[in-house]
């Protein structure tokens, strides 16, 4: 708690604790860090009269720290005054792994986290990463009012992370600091860390030996991993991309120890045999894995890589590319569409042309044998008397056995829109997905249809609203290279130009550009900015705003000026949403000086 050499007077501190527990004002002179610790305990709901752990502490099934500490602590334990002193080892979550001796209140030590027992030296040492002492009334629990404890953190010799703590507890010590057990705690921690270092060197030696056996005398692509070290042969350097190395370690975690734990678990039955790990589709290699064993434990793995045969054919880009994206706007739209589709009823997918409306709808309908009709190809579909008069449609409107995908609803003739409105009134659970591209003002029948579907609609963001997805889209949209040819790559300057382009045709326009470049290039190496079409290469700053855009831009500037730059108030004054204002600000940002002052 306090870092002073002289402990706070315990009698006044004991009185202050009683006043705190009874809700009375505290006297002056109580250390701030002590009061803060008491308040945390009260916030966590710790009871001061706790006479045992709130719940049983779940100890780890296997602990490399405990394995290393047993030897060192076993040599120290006989030197303890077992009737008056306790020595306690915890892990990084303050779960007690081992203890010996006894001290007042040590039967409550199943879990030393502040959430369970309030202020104590182990929790303080873990938080401050240095030796910490807590005496008598500095504790929150009643059973520890006559206990003085000192704790020392234990550090990993490889990573420097705190692995746990060592605590020496004894009867209350009211004298000057340091605690009488401080030297013992420091010595015990040093002995445990020395054992950890020795074991780490042994593990590294075992990994190195396994690596050399796999690679000796051969030009093999070999990788050895143990969670901390990576050994990569020259032949493996070209195959072991960061994605491959990550997949190898992830596969090892899943097979041997469960995600998130450390190496060093006992080997299961059949361990030591080679096995395969799934790698990314674009990894370009396969991997045969052999675990590295030492003293009956898994320390790491050795992977032998082999080039994957080149597949000359690749499925044509299109719908799959349109569904790619990790931006917040795109993930939100896809999640919303998926949620709507899982419940009965029609739904509307809206968005600008080329944003992937049909691709998303087909993805949702995958495996349902949908009926697809396109109003852009035939705006008069003949919807009468509750069913489609199209030979391929059967009696969809009356029976609804097959879901219907209606593309370009804005192109439907007025009689068909009116009939569709009537059909949805009679069949509110009809399995229908309609796509709509906003444009000209809709007529009354179409507006009624849009209003009917508004509650079950999703709007896909334009590509300019999710430029962070462009790099991922490029990978999905690029055709596979011909045998012996390198894949299409991009310079950073070209990527910046692609990300700054407004893409009025959205993903469809980007797909056409990628296919044109992939099929028409006569040079090698990454695509440079100079190879891009003029509108993309020059960027948005090269385009002069239309009179309508200039007027809109001027209105935004004036609203921002009137409201002191507050975008929320400006959006309210303009009658538009805040998200719309932000989008327009991005669109107009950086336009050339001929358009007026910049936003």
XYZ file of C-alpha atoms in Angstrom:
599
model
C 0.000 0.000 0.000
C 2.050 2.908 1.237
C 5.635 3.156 0.012
C 6.956 4.922 3.105
C 9.593 3.177 5.184
C 7.593 3.818 8.355
C 4.224 2.026 8.502
C 1.166 4.193 9.216
C 0.234 4.117 12.918
C -1.979 1.047 13.178
C -4.287 2.121 16.040
C -5.602 5.260 14.252
C -5.807 3.275 11.000
C -7.858 0.584 12.740
C -10.264 3.231 13.998
C -10.480 4.770 10.534
C -11.366 1.356 9.058
C -14.198 0.941 11.573
C -15.559 4.376 10.680
C -15.341 3.497 6.961
C -17.246 0.239 7.441
C -19.989 1.989 9.427
C -20.319 4.814 6.898
C -18.981 7.593 9.120
C -16.595 10.346 7.943
C -12.926 9.414 7.964
C -10.405 11.350 10.063
C -7.540 13.218 8.482
C -4.275 11.489 7.790
C -5.566 8.204 6.342
C -3.384 7.338 3.295
C -5.258 7.912 0.042
C -4.198 4.580 -1.431
C -5.566 2.720 1.614
C -8.935 4.479 1.351
C -9.020 3.787 -2.403
C -8.414 0.075 -1.744
C -11.225 -0.070 0.816
C -13.577 1.639 -1.638
C -12.709 -0.854 -4.381
C -13.506 -3.738 -2.038
C -16.871 -2.197 -1.186
C -17.554 -1.629 -4.896
C -16.734 -5.289 -5.638
C -19.143 -6.386 -2.919
C -16.527 -7.977 -0.640
C -17.879 -8.673 2.864
C -15.462 -7.644 5.635
C -16.680 -10.523 7.824
C -15.798 -13.054 5.114
C -14.491 -16.208 6.793
C -13.827 -18.168 3.613
C -13.650 -17.690 -0.165
C -16.827 -16.444 -1.856
C -16.559 -19.350 -4.314
C -14.136 -22.122 -4.884
C -11.154 -20.940 -6.882
C -10.714 -22.842 -10.149
C -7.071 -23.760 -10.270
C -5.415 -24.374 -13.638
C -5.227 -28.014 -14.592
C -1.547 -27.571 -15.392
C 0.779 -24.701 -14.518
C 4.333 -24.361 -15.879
C 4.953 -21.809 -13.087
C 4.003 -24.320 -10.417
C 6.155 -27.011 -12.020
C 9.174 -24.697 -11.986
C 8.448 -23.366 -8.482
C 8.026 -26.726 -6.736
C 11.751 -27.465 -6.817
C 12.839 -24.053 -5.534
C 10.111 -23.690 -2.909
C 10.669 -27.217 -1.691
C 14.203 -26.201 -0.677
C 12.977 -23.054 1.116
C 9.948 -24.462 2.957
C 11.921 -26.225 5.721
C 13.455 -22.900 6.764
C 10.032 -21.431 7.595
C 8.665 -21.080 11.085
C 5.736 -23.233 9.985
C 3.582 -22.381 12.998
C 3.815 -18.600 12.540
C 4.613 -17.966 8.874
C 2.926 -18.913 5.580
C 4.495 -18.958 2.102
C 1.979 -18.686 -0.761
C 2.406 -18.937 -4.555
C -0.236 -17.520 -6.933
C -0.560 -17.335 -10.715
C -1.166 -14.178 -12.747
C -4.878 -14.301 -11.849
C -3.996 -14.531 -8.148
C -5.289 -18.091 -7.849
C -3.334 -19.890 -5.139
C -1.210 -22.647 -6.697
C 0.772 -23.730 -3.644
C 1.152 -22.822 0.032
C 2.924 -24.060 3.128
C 3.069 -23.045 6.793
C 0.317 -21.136 8.518
C -0.608 -17.605 9.514
C -3.787 -16.006 10.913
C -6.580 -16.128 8.363
C -4.682 -18.162 5.765
C -7.673 -20.475 5.269
C -9.249 -17.742 3.117
C -6.437 -17.816 0.569
C -7.996 -19.816 -2.278
C -8.132 -16.637 -4.381
C -6.264 -13.411 -3.568
C -7.844 -11.162 -6.188
C -9.280 -7.898 -4.865
C -12.676 -8.860 -6.258
C -12.760 -11.786 -3.834
C -10.936 -10.667 -0.668
C -10.240 -6.951 -1.039
C -6.893 -5.306 -0.417
C -3.869 -7.579 0.084
C -0.174 -7.542 -0.734
C -0.356 -10.054 -3.612
C -2.919 -7.978 -5.519
C -0.867 -4.829 -4.869
C 2.374 -6.461 -6.051
C 0.685 -7.687 -9.226
C -0.658 -4.210 -9.984
C 2.549 -2.263 -9.218
C 4.999 -4.942 -10.482
C 7.180 -4.507 -7.374
C 7.382 -5.697 -3.798
C 4.378 -4.657 -1.731
C 3.442 -4.847 1.959
C 0.022 -4.706 3.630
C -0.364 -4.657 7.423
C -3.318 -5.292 9.732
C -6.092 -2.727 9.234
C -4.874 -1.898 5.727
C -6.606 -5.172 4.826
C -10.354 -5.112 4.247
C -11.170 -8.512 5.759
C -11.687 -8.904 9.508
C -9.693 -12.162 9.625
C -6.561 -10.381 8.366
C -6.536 -7.554 10.928
C -3.705 -9.257 12.805
C -1.698 -10.256 9.694
C 1.260 -8.584 8.028
C 2.095 -9.779 4.500
C 4.741 -8.988 1.904
C 4.489 -10.084 -1.760
C 6.953 -10.106 -4.649
C 5.935 -10.435 -8.328
C 7.385 -13.247 -10.444
C 8.485 -12.323 -13.966
C 8.876 -14.447 -17.093
C 12.577 -14.583 -18.077
C 11.537 -14.580 -21.751
C 8.820 -11.940 -22.026
C 9.080 -9.936 -18.789
C 5.378 -10.472 -18.101
C 4.188 -11.073 -14.553
C 3.528 -14.792 -14.098
C 2.334 -14.640 -10.490
C 3.350 -13.654 -6.968
C 5.077 -15.047 -3.868
C 3.747 -13.978 -0.470
C 5.139 -14.316 3.037
C 2.465 -13.796 5.721
C 2.937 -13.744 9.508
C 1.486 -12.222 12.648
C 1.041 -8.454 12.686
C 4.292 -6.498 12.437
C 3.970 -2.933 13.670
C 7.604 -1.930 13.351
C 9.479 -0.165 10.592
C 9.452 -1.500 7.088
C 10.588 -3.631 5.383
C 8.525 -6.574 6.555
C 10.624 -9.231 8.379
C 9.716 -11.707 5.644
C 10.721 -9.387 2.794
C 14.175 -10.946 2.403
C 12.666 -14.449 2.368
C 10.096 -13.436 -0.269
C 12.782 -11.838 -2.454
C 15.038 -14.891 -2.139
C 12.192 -17.304 -2.943
C 11.180 -15.242 -5.997
C 14.793 -15.179 -7.224
C 15.049 -18.960 -6.849
C 11.803 -19.539 -8.791
C 12.861 -17.180 -11.596
C 16.262 -18.919 -11.810
C 14.456 -22.237 -12.261
C 12.258 -20.679 -14.949
C 15.366 -19.452 -16.805
C 16.975 -22.885 -16.630
C 13.853 -24.543 -17.963
C 13.549 -21.968 -20.753
C 17.107 -22.691 -21.877
C 16.366 -26.421 -21.824
C 13.224 -25.899 -23.903
C 15.079 -23.729 -26.412
C 17.785 -26.394 -26.711
C 15.172 -29.089 -27.343
C 13.483 -26.951 -30.002
C 16.822 -26.205 -31.675
C 17.765 -29.888 -31.715
C 14.428 -30.822 -33.299
C 14.849 -28.089 -35.904
C 18.370 -29.232 -36.802
C 17.250 -32.864 -37.117
C 14.506 -31.856 -39.529
C 16.715 -29.597 -41.660
C 20.162 -31.230 -41.399
C 21.793 -32.145 -44.712
C 18.747 -31.256 -46.761
C 17.416 -28.165 -48.426
C 14.069 -28.518 -46.712
C 11.618 -25.764 -45.835
C 11.502 -26.127 -42.051
C 9.948 -23.889 -39.391
C 10.235 -24.424 -35.620
C 7.985 -22.532 -33.174
C 7.473 -22.533 -29.422
C 5.266 -19.483 -28.892
C 8.274 -17.239 -28.206
C 10.940 -18.243 -30.743
C 10.822 -18.905 -34.468
C 13.497 -20.789 -36.418
C 13.042 -20.582 -40.209
C 15.298 -22.269 -42.771
C 16.402 -20.454 -45.924
C 14.179 -22.690 -48.045
C 11.171 -21.862 -45.859
C 11.698 -18.098 -45.952
C 9.805 -17.752 -49.231
C 6.896 -19.922 -48.086
C 6.459 -18.967 -44.433
C 4.503 -15.731 -44.709
C 3.263 -14.057 -41.512
C -0.170 -15.551 -42.217
C 1.328 -19.047 -42.477
C 3.256 -18.647 -39.210
C 0.139 -17.389 -37.449
C -1.900 -20.328 -38.781
C 0.765 -22.788 -37.574
C 0.738 -21.398 -34.048
C -3.039 -21.198 -33.987
C -3.344 -24.798 -35.162
C -0.895 -25.936 -32.504
C -2.868 -24.143 -29.782
C -6.120 -25.765 -30.853
C -4.666 -29.278 -31.089
C -2.462 -29.411 -28.009
C -3.552 -26.989 -25.378
C -6.751 -25.079 -26.052
C -6.785 -21.546 -27.354
C -5.038 -18.950 -25.211
C -2.861 -21.162 -22.989
C 0.907 -21.496 -23.087
C 3.132 -24.251 -24.394
C 4.185 -26.909 -21.922
C 1.145 -29.152 -21.422
C 1.420 -32.920 -20.936
C 1.242 -34.895 -24.154
C -2.082 -36.582 -24.934
C -2.262 -40.133 -26.151
C -0.792 -40.486 -29.634
C 1.215 -37.268 -29.344
C 4.415 -37.024 -31.291
C 2.845 -38.199 -34.540
C 2.856 -35.909 -37.572
C -0.359 -34.150 -38.502
C -1.573 -31.420 -40.865
C -2.685 -27.875 -40.048
C -5.106 -26.021 -42.350
C -3.425 -22.976 -43.876
C -4.969 -19.963 -45.658
C -6.115 -20.688 -49.214
C -3.567 -18.235 -50.609
C -0.702 -19.614 -48.503
C 0.926 -21.336 -51.472
C 2.172 -24.230 -49.331
C 1.166 -27.150 -47.149
C 2.587 -28.011 -43.724
C 3.324 -31.296 -41.982
C 3.594 -30.739 -38.225
C 5.525 -32.712 -35.634
C 5.287 -31.693 -31.961
C 8.528 -31.164 -30.042
C 8.576 -33.177 -26.813
C 10.752 -32.885 -23.743
C 10.287 -34.767 -20.494
C 6.793 -35.812 -21.523
C 5.626 -32.310 -22.419
C 4.922 -30.413 -25.642
C 7.376 -27.524 -25.978
C 6.625 -26.433 -29.524
C 6.428 -27.754 -33.060
C 8.463 -28.341 -36.195
C 6.698 -27.786 -39.520
C 7.981 -29.057 -42.869
C 6.536 -26.885 -45.644
C 5.963 -27.931 -49.243
C 4.836 -25.745 -52.177
C 1.175 -26.179 -52.995
C 0.461 -27.126 -56.646
C -0.627 -24.110 -58.663
C -4.276 -24.182 -59.587
C -4.536 -22.443 -62.970
C -8.278 -21.911 -62.769
C -10.083 -19.737 -60.330
C -13.736 -18.933 -60.085
C -14.633 -15.716 -61.804
C -15.024 -12.732 -59.511
C -18.450 -11.308 -59.025
C -20.875 -11.978 -56.257
C -18.210 -13.268 -53.927
C -16.207 -10.076 -54.313
C -19.256 -7.974 -53.668
C -19.743 -9.620 -50.275
C -16.202 -8.943 -49.093
C -15.595 -6.282 -46.455
C -14.689 -5.770 -42.826
C -15.683 -2.131 -42.317
C -18.198 -1.288 -39.604
C -20.766 0.040 -42.103
C -20.606 -3.075 -44.271
C -20.636 -5.572 -41.399
C -23.607 -3.756 -39.849
C -25.561 -3.887 -43.124
C -24.857 -7.595 -43.689
C -25.751 -8.435 -40.081
C -28.998 -6.482 -40.378
C -29.917 -8.264 -43.635
C -29.141 -11.677 -42.125
C -31.266 -10.927 -39.083
C -34.225 -9.847 -41.226
C -33.998 -12.899 -43.482
C -34.174 -15.282 -40.513
C -37.670 -14.059 -39.662
C -40.712 -14.575 -41.943
C -41.826 -11.740 -44.168
C -40.675 -9.731 -47.178
C -37.592 -7.532 -47.049
C -36.036 -4.743 -49.075
C -32.347 -4.355 -49.934
C -31.626 -0.806 -51.081
C -28.501 0.984 -52.217
C -26.753 2.659 -55.120
C -26.070 0.698 -58.295
C -23.193 -1.705 -57.984
C -23.177 -1.908 -54.168
C -23.916 -5.652 -54.149
C -27.662 -5.773 -53.497
C -28.318 -8.782 -55.708
C -25.167 -10.547 -54.536
C -26.215 -10.176 -50.901
C -29.756 -11.351 -51.661
C -28.484 -14.444 -53.508
C -26.161 -15.194 -50.610
C -29.102 -15.061 -48.207
C -31.193 -17.265 -50.522
C -28.429 -19.797 -51.113
C -29.809 -23.324 -50.983
C -33.484 -22.273 -51.254
C -33.957 -22.560 -55.063
C -35.260 -18.986 -55.396
C -37.248 -17.598 -58.295
C -35.344 -14.600 -59.713
C -37.153 -11.976 -61.784
C -35.642 -8.734 -63.048
C -37.914 -5.775 -63.624
C -35.124 -4.028 -65.561
C -35.343 -6.719 -68.245
C -39.120 -6.881 -68.335
C -40.893 -4.112 -66.396
C -44.349 -5.602 -67.143
C -44.375 -8.949 -65.358
C -48.148 -9.431 -65.350
C -48.868 -9.833 -61.656
C -52.626 -10.425 -61.433
C -55.023 -12.062 -59.051
C -52.356 -12.838 -56.496
C -49.909 -14.743 -58.685
C -47.275 -14.111 -61.374
C -48.325 -14.719 -64.953
C -44.794 -15.836 -65.836
C -44.354 -19.452 -66.876
C -41.332 -20.007 -64.663
C -43.006 -18.512 -61.639
C -45.770 -21.058 -61.149
C -48.092 -19.992 -58.365
C -45.574 -18.148 -56.240
C -47.975 -15.468 -55.059
C -50.607 -17.943 -53.916
C -48.517 -20.769 -52.510
C -45.134 -19.213 -51.784
C -43.185 -22.480 -51.798
C -40.223 -20.819 -53.509
C -38.759 -17.503 -52.321
C -38.799 -14.697 -54.857
C -35.945 -12.318 -55.608
C -37.322 -9.250 -57.348
C -34.506 -7.165 -58.816
C -34.849 -3.459 -59.630
C -38.234 -2.926 -57.998
C -38.051 0.716 -59.088
C -38.450 -0.451 -62.711
C -41.749 -2.283 -62.193
C -44.746 -1.016 -64.109
C -47.423 0.696 -62.063
C -50.022 -2.111 -62.461
C -47.497 -4.690 -61.230
C -46.548 -2.512 -58.252
C -50.220 -2.111 -57.330
C -50.790 -5.857 -57.628
C -47.704 -6.558 -55.531
C -49.004 -4.222 -52.831
C -52.290 -6.152 -52.769
C -50.435 -9.456 -52.666
C -48.357 -8.387 -49.650
C -51.506 -7.276 -47.843
C -52.990 -10.758 -48.314
C -49.684 -12.565 -47.606
C -47.719 -10.462 -45.064
C -45.295 -13.394 -44.546
C -44.493 -13.803 -48.248
C -40.910 -14.913 -48.854
C -39.799 -11.981 -50.981
C -36.544 -10.065 -51.280
C -36.775 -6.931 -53.397
C -33.846 -4.752 -54.431
C -34.236 -1.048 -54.990
C -31.894 1.583 -56.391
C -32.986 5.094 -55.309
C -33.143 7.608 -58.110
C -36.052 9.588 -59.458
C -38.981 10.355 -57.193
C -41.134 7.199 -56.882
C -44.765 7.218 -57.894
C -47.532 6.730 -55.331
C -47.771 2.948 -55.849
C -44.018 2.414 -55.574
C -43.835 4.729 -52.559
C -46.526 2.643 -50.893
C -44.488 -0.503 -51.558
C -41.367 1.137 -50.138
C -43.315 2.260 -47.074
C -44.633 -1.292 -46.590
C -41.101 -2.707 -46.671
C -39.438 0.139 -44.770
C -39.564 -1.625 -41.422
C -37.815 -4.637 -42.963
C -35.233 -2.909 -45.094
C -31.461 -2.542 -45.148
C -29.418 0.004 -47.080
C -26.004 -1.081 -48.333
C -23.254 1.537 -48.003
C -21.621 2.929 -51.118
C -18.019 1.942 -51.745
C -16.849 5.513 -51.100
C -18.308 5.166 -47.586
C -16.130 2.132 -46.845
C -12.782 2.771 -48.558
C -11.028 0.610 -45.971
C -12.598 -2.439 -47.698
C -10.960 -1.737 -51.064
C -7.749 -3.672 -50.378
C -9.726 -6.744 -49.354
C -11.997 -6.359 -52.372
C -8.995 -6.224 -54.694
C -7.873 -9.660 -53.519
C -11.353 -11.089 -54.094
C -11.931 -9.445 -57.468
C -8.515 -10.112 -59.033
C -8.589 -13.092 -61.456
C -6.165 -15.888 -60.706
C -2.821 -15.531 -62.503
C -1.912 -17.741 -65.420
C 0.505 -20.599 -64.630
C 3.971 -19.229 -64.049
C 2.742 -15.629 -63.771
C 2.868 -13.597 -60.567
C -0.393 -12.449 -58.974
C -1.588 -8.898 -59.508
C -0.250 -6.555 -56.807
C -0.498 -2.812 -56.193
C 1.846 -0.020 -55.162
C 0.897 2.063 -52.130
C 0.384 5.087 -54.358
C -2.049 3.161 -56.556
C -3.924 1.904 -53.494
C -4.256 5.453 -52.190
C -5.717 6.549 -55.510
C -8.220 3.687 -55.449
C -9.234 4.523 -51.878
C -9.724 8.225 -52.713
C -11.834 7.650 -55.833
C -15.588 8.201 -55.260
C -16.584 5.066 -57.280
C -19.963 6.108 -58.651
C -20.352 2.539 -59.950
C -19.276 1.088 -56.582
C -18.020 -2.513 -56.435
C -19.145 -3.248 -60.002
C -16.993 -0.399 -61.312
C -14.019 -1.594 -59.253
C -14.461 -5.144 -60.600
C -14.413 -3.921 -64.215
C -11.247 -1.913 -63.551
C -9.477 -4.886 -61.946
C -10.397 -7.257 -64.780
C -9.284 -4.728 -67.392
C -5.896 -4.289 -65.724
C -5.396 -8.012 -65.184
C -6.139 -8.835 -68.807
C -4.448 -5.921 -70.557
C -1.132 -5.369 -68.718
C 2.105 -5.731 -70.680
C 4.437 -4.970 -67.792
C 5.442 -6.845 -64.674
C 5.519 -5.753 -61.077
C 2.897 -4.028 -58.951
C 0.248 -1.852 -60.616
C 1.400 1.770 -60.465
C -0.767 4.852 -60.160
C 0.067 5.809 -63.759
C -1.648 2.646 -65.055
C -4.988 3.586 -63.558
C -7.700 5.339 -65.638
C -7.489 9.125 -65.634
C -10.460 9.758 -63.266
C -9.012 7.343 -60.713
C -5.405 8.472 -61.132
C -6.198 12.174 -60.771
C -8.329 11.697 -57.672
C -11.411 13.603 -56.543
C -9.505 16.918 -56.455
C -9.354 16.907 -60.248
C -13.136 17.016 -60.689
C -15.025 20.293 -60.755
C -18.200 20.319 -58.703
C -21.525 20.596 -60.465
C -23.707 23.658 -59.781
C -25.939 21.512 -57.543
C -22.913 20.254 -55.592
C -21.549 23.794 -55.266
C -24.861 24.996 -53.837
C -25.012 22.083 -51.410
C -21.398 22.617 -50.397
C -22.021 26.326 -49.770
C -25.046 25.515 -47.602
C -22.964 23.109 -45.504
C -20.204 25.682 -45.076
C -22.695 28.327 -44.002
C -24.396 25.989 -41.507
C -21.044 25.036 -40.003
C -20.074 28.703 -39.732
C -23.340 29.643 -38.012
C -23.003 26.843 -35.483
C -19.329 27.307 -34.725
C -18.237 24.119 -36.469
C -20.626 21.910 -34.462
C -21.525 19.212 -36.982
C -24.490 17.822 -35.016
C -26.204 21.222 -34.845
C -25.345 21.944 -38.478
C -26.929 18.665 -39.578
C -30.091 19.455 -37.597
C -30.298 22.919 -39.140
C -29.886 21.442 -42.639
C -32.534 18.795 -41.984
C -30.190 15.879 -42.666
C -28.730 13.112 -40.513
C -25.333 13.486 -38.914
C -24.031 10.468 -40.869
C -25.157 12.106 -44.127
C -23.338 15.310 -43.210
C -20.134 13.398 -42.436
C -20.370 11.565 -45.758
C -20.806 14.787 -47.704
C -17.904 16.377 -45.850
C -15.705 13.464 -46.934
C -16.916 13.769 -50.523
C -16.126 17.484 -50.721
C -12.887 17.319 -48.717
C -9.847 18.312 -50.734
C -11.648 19.529 -53.906
C -9.617 22.023 -55.914
C -9.401 25.650 -54.950
C -11.516 26.700 -57.933
C -14.552 25.396 -56.095
C -14.117 27.845 -53.264
C -12.810 27.488 -49.712
C -12.158 23.993 -48.532
C -14.310 22.279 -45.916
